[in-house]
Structure formats: C-alpha cells, structure tokens
Short mmCIF file of C-alpha atoms in Angstrom, two decimals:
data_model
loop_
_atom_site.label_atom_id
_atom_site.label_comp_id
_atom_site.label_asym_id
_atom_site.label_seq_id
_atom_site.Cartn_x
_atom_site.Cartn_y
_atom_site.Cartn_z
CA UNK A 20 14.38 -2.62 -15.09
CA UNK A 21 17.19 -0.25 -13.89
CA UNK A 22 20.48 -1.55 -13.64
CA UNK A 23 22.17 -1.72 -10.13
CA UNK A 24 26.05 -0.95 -10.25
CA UNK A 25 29.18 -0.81 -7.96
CA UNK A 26 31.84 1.71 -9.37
CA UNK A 27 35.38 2.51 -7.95
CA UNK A 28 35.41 0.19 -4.95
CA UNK A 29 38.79 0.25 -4.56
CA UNK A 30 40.36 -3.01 -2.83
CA UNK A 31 44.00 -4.09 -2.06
CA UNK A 32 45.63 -7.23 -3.04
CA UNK A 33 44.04 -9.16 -0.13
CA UNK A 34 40.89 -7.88 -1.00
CA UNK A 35 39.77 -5.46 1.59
CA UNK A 36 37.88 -2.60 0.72
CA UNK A 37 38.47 -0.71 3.81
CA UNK A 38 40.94 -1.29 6.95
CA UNK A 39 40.57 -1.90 10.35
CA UNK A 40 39.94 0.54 13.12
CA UNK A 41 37.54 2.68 11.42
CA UNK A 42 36.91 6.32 13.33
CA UNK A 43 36.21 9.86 12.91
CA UNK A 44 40.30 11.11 11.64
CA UNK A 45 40.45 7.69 9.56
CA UNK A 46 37.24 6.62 7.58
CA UNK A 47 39.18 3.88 5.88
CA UNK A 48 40.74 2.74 9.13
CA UNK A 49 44.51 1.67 9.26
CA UNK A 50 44.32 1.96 5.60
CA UNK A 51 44.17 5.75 5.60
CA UNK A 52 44.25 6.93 1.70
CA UNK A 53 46.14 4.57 0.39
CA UNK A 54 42.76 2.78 -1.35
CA UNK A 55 41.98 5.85 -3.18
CA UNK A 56 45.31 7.14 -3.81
CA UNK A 57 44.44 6.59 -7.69
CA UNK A 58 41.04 8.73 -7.50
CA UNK A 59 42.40 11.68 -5.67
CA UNK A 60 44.36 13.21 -9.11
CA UNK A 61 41.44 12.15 -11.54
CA UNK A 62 39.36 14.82 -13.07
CA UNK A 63 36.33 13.35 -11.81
CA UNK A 64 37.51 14.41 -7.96
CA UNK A 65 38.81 17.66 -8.91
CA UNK A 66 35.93 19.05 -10.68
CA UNK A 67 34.09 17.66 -6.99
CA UNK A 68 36.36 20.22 -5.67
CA UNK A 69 35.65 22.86 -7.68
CA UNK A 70 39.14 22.03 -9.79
CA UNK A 71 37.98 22.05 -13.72
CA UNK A 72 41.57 22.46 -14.66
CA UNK A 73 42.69 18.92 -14.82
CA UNK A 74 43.28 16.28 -17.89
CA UNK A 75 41.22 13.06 -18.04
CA UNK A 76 43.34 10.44 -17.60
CA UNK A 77 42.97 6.42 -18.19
CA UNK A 78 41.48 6.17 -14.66
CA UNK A 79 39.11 9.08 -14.70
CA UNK A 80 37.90 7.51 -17.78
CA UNK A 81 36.39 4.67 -15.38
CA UNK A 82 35.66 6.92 -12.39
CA UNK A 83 33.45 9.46 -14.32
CA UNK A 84 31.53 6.09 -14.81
CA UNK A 85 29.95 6.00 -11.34
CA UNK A 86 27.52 9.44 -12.07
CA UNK A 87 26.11 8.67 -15.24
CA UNK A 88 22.60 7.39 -15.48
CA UNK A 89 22.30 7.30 -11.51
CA UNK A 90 19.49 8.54 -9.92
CA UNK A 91 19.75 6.89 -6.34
CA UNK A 92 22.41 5.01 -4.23
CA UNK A 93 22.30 2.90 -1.83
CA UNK A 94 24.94 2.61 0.95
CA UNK A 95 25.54 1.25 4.25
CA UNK A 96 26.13 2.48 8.21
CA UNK A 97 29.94 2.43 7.91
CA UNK A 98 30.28 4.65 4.74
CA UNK A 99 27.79 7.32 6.26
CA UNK A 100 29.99 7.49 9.29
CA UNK A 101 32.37 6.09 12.02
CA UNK A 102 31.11 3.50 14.68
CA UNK A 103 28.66 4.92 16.86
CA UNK A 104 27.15 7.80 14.11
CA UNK A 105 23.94 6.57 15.31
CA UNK A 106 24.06 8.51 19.04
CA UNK A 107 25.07 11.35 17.67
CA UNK A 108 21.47 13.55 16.80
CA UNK A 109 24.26 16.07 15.08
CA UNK A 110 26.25 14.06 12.79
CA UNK A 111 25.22 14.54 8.80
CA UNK A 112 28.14 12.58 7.11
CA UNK A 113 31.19 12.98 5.94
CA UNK A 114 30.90 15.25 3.18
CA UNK A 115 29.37 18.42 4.36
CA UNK A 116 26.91 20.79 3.61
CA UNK A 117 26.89 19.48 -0.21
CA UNK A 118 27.60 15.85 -0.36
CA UNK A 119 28.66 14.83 -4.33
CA UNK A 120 25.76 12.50 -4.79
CA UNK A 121 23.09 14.91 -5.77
CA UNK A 122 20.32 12.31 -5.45
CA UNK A 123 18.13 10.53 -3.23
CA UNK A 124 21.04 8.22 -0.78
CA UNK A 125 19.79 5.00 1.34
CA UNK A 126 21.66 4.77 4.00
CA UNK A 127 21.50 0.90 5.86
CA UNK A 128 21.28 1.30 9.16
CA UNK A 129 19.40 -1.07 12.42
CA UNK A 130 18.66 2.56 13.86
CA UNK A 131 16.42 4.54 11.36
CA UNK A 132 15.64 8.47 11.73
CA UNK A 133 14.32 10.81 10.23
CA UNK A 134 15.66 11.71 6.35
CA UNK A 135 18.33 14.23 6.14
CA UNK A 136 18.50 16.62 3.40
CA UNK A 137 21.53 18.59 2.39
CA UNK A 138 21.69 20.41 -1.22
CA UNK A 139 20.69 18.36 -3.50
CA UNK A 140 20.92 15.23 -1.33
CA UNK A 141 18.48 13.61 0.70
CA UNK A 142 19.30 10.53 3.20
CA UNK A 143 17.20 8.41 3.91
CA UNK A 144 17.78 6.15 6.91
CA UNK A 145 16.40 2.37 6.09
CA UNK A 146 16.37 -1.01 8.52
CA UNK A 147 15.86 -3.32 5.82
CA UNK A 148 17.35 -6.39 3.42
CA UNK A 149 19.32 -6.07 0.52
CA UNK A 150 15.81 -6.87 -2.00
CA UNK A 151 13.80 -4.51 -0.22
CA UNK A 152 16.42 -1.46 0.02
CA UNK A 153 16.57 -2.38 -3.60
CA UNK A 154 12.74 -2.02 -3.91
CA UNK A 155 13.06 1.53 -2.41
CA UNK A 156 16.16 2.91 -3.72
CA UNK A 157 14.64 1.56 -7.25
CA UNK A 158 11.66 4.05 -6.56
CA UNK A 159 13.70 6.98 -5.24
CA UNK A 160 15.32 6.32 -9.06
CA UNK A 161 12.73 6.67 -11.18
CA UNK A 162 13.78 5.07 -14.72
CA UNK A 163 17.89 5.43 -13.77
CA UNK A 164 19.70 3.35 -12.18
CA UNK A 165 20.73 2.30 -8.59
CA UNK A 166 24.77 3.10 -7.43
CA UNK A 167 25.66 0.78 -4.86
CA UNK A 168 28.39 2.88 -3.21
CA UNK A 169 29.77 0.60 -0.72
CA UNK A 170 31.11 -0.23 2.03
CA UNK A 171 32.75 -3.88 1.01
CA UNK A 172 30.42 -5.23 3.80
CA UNK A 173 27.19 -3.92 2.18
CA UNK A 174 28.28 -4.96 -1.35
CA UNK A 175 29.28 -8.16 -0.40
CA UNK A 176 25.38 -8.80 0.90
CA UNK A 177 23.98 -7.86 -1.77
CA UNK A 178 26.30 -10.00 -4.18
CA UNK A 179 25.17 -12.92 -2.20
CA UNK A 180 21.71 -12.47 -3.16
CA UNK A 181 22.79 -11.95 -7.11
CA UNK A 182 21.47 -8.47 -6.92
CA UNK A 183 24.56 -6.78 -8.75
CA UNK A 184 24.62 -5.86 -12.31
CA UNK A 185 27.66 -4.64 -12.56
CA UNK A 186 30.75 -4.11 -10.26
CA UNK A 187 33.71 -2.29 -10.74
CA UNK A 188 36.48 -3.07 -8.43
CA UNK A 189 39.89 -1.11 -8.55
CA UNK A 190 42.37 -3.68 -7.22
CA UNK A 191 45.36 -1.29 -5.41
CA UNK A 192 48.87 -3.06 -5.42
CA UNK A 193 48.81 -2.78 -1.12
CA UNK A 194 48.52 -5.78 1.40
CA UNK A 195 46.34 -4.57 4.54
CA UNK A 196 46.11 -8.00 5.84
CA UNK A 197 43.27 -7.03 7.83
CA UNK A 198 40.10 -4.78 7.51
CA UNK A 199 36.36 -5.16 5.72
CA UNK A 200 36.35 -8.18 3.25
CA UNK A 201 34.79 -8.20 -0.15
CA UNK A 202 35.16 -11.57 -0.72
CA UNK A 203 34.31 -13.61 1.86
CA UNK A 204 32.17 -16.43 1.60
CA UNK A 205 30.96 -15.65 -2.28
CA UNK A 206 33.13 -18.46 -3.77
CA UNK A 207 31.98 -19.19 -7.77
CA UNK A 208 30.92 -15.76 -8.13
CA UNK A 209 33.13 -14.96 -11.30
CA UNK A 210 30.99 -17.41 -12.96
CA UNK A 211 27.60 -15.29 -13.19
CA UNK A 212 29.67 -12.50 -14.87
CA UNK A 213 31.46 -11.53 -17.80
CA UNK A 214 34.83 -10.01 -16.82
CA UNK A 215 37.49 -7.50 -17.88
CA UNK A 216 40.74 -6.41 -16.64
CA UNK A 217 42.42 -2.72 -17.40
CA UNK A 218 45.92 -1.74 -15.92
CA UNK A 219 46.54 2.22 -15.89
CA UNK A 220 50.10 4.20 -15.39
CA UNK A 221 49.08 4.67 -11.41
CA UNK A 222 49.69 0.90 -10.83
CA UNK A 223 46.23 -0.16 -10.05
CA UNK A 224 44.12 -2.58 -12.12
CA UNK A 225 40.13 -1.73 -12.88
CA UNK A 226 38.51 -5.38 -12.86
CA UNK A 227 34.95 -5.10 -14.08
CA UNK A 228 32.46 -7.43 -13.83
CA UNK A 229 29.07 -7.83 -15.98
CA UNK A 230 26.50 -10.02 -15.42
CA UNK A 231 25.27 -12.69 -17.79
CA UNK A 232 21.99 -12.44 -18.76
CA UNK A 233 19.67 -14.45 -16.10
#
C-alpha cells in the first residue's frame, strides 16, 4: 500500500506550524515568513521559480524529499486559502495559474464545489474524515504515494488516527506563543515511530519520524 508522508512542516520551538491571525497579505498569520525562512534559499524553491542556478544545500537535500514518488496530496481549508475562501466563487489558491503540485490535490473543506483545475493540478474539494480522504486521495495516486501537505491542524487529525507514515517536521529556533498547534492532545506519539534528528548551517533542526511496522 502507498505510503502517506508529511515533508517540510516547518514548526517553531512551541510547536506551531502556523500563527495566529491568518488572512489574505499573511497566510502564516503573525508568523509571516519566518517558518519557512530556511526553504526560501533551497534549490528545491528556486527551480519552483524558474531559478536552476542555485547549489543544493544540507536542507534542500530534505526538501527535494517532499516530490518524489507523490502522486496526490491531501490538504486542508486553511492551506488552500484565508478564512472565508469558501464565499468567494473566484478564489483558486494561493499559487496561481500553475500551482507546484502537479497532481491531483484534496482539499478538506465542510463546503465542497466543484474541482478546480489549473496546469497540471486539479483540486478537488472533499467534506470527509481523515480514512476516507485517505481512501480517495489513495485512488487519485495510483501506485505512489499520498503527501500530506498540511496545515498543522489537518496533520494533527490524521496523526490521531495513526494514519502517518512518515513526518518530517523542520523545528525553526522562533517562539510564536500562539497560532495552529501540532501537538496538541497526541501525547505518546514518539512511541509508534522511529526517529531522527539533523541540524543544518540555517539553524533549524529536520526531526523525522518513521513509523514502526504495525
């Protein structure tokens, strides 16, 4: 069975994944960059912009990771778009007219429409559980695996039900005191995974987690 996997969820210290006071100029909230700080030089984010001039480095080495062997993600309302997305007919995301997943994308969402392609993307708007957007995103795949590309919120749910394979956080040395928790309320959980810790020159540490066999 396909693997499902969490790649370059970037936390800070108090482990939020995103800050509060999420809107259209701030999709990270009062945190503004400063989670992804350490992806914005990597290789892996230049060559999305077009920039195949840069050098890997120790991080890109992890967030090249994320787009191998996927063939679907799966991600909820708040990463799509800013509170309120949902009464706007117009909005498409955050990314433009060719979002860098290049798959089929679930988006989790009480307020379904219609699927929305753009490029190689297509959206497709789901009011369901963690198991059965697994079920679907799982089909959408084919024989590669499922990217579970965040918000904290939606990872956290589905890390409650044991439904992660793998997860790769990126712990950023910040304190936002305030935000989207990853860890609430999933006390124990190290112990269903084998774990390992890398520290790069940017000052963040890449914490991976793999899970025992069942």
């Amino acid at each position: 069975m396909s693997l499902v996997r969490v790649h370059n969820l970037a936390i800070s210290l108090d482990g939020f994944g995103a800050g509060a006071d999420q809107n259209l100029a701030s999709p990270f909230g009062h945190a503004g960059m400063r989670l992804m700080e350490w992806f914005l030089p990597t290789r892996t984010f230049g060559a999305q912009q077009g920039d195949l001039t840069r050098e890997p480095t120790p991080d890109d080495a992890f967030a090249r990771r994320s787009f191998e062997g996927i063939g679907a993600e799966i991600m909820g309302a708040g990463k799509f778009g800013p509170p309120g997305w949902q009464d706007d007919p117009d909005w498409q995301g955050w990314w433009g007219d060719e979002p860098p997943f290049h798959s089929p994308v679930v988006v989790l969402t009480h307020r379904p429409r219609a699927p929305l392609t753009l490029g190689e993307t297509t959206f497709h708007f789901l009011d369901a559980a963690p198991a059965r957007a697994l079920d679907v995103a799982r089909e959408l795949a084919g024989e590669a695996d499922v990217r579970l590309g965040g918000g904290p919120t939606s990872v956290r749910s589905f890390l409650a039900e044991d439904l992660v394979d793998l997860l790769h956080v990126v712990v950023v040395p910040i304190v936002l005191g305030r935000g989207s928790q990853l860890w609430w309320g999933l006390e124990g959980l190290e112990q269903r995974f084998d774990s390992e810790a890398v520290s790069t020159p940017s000052g963040v540490t890449h914490v991976t987690f793999t899970r025992r066999p069942r």
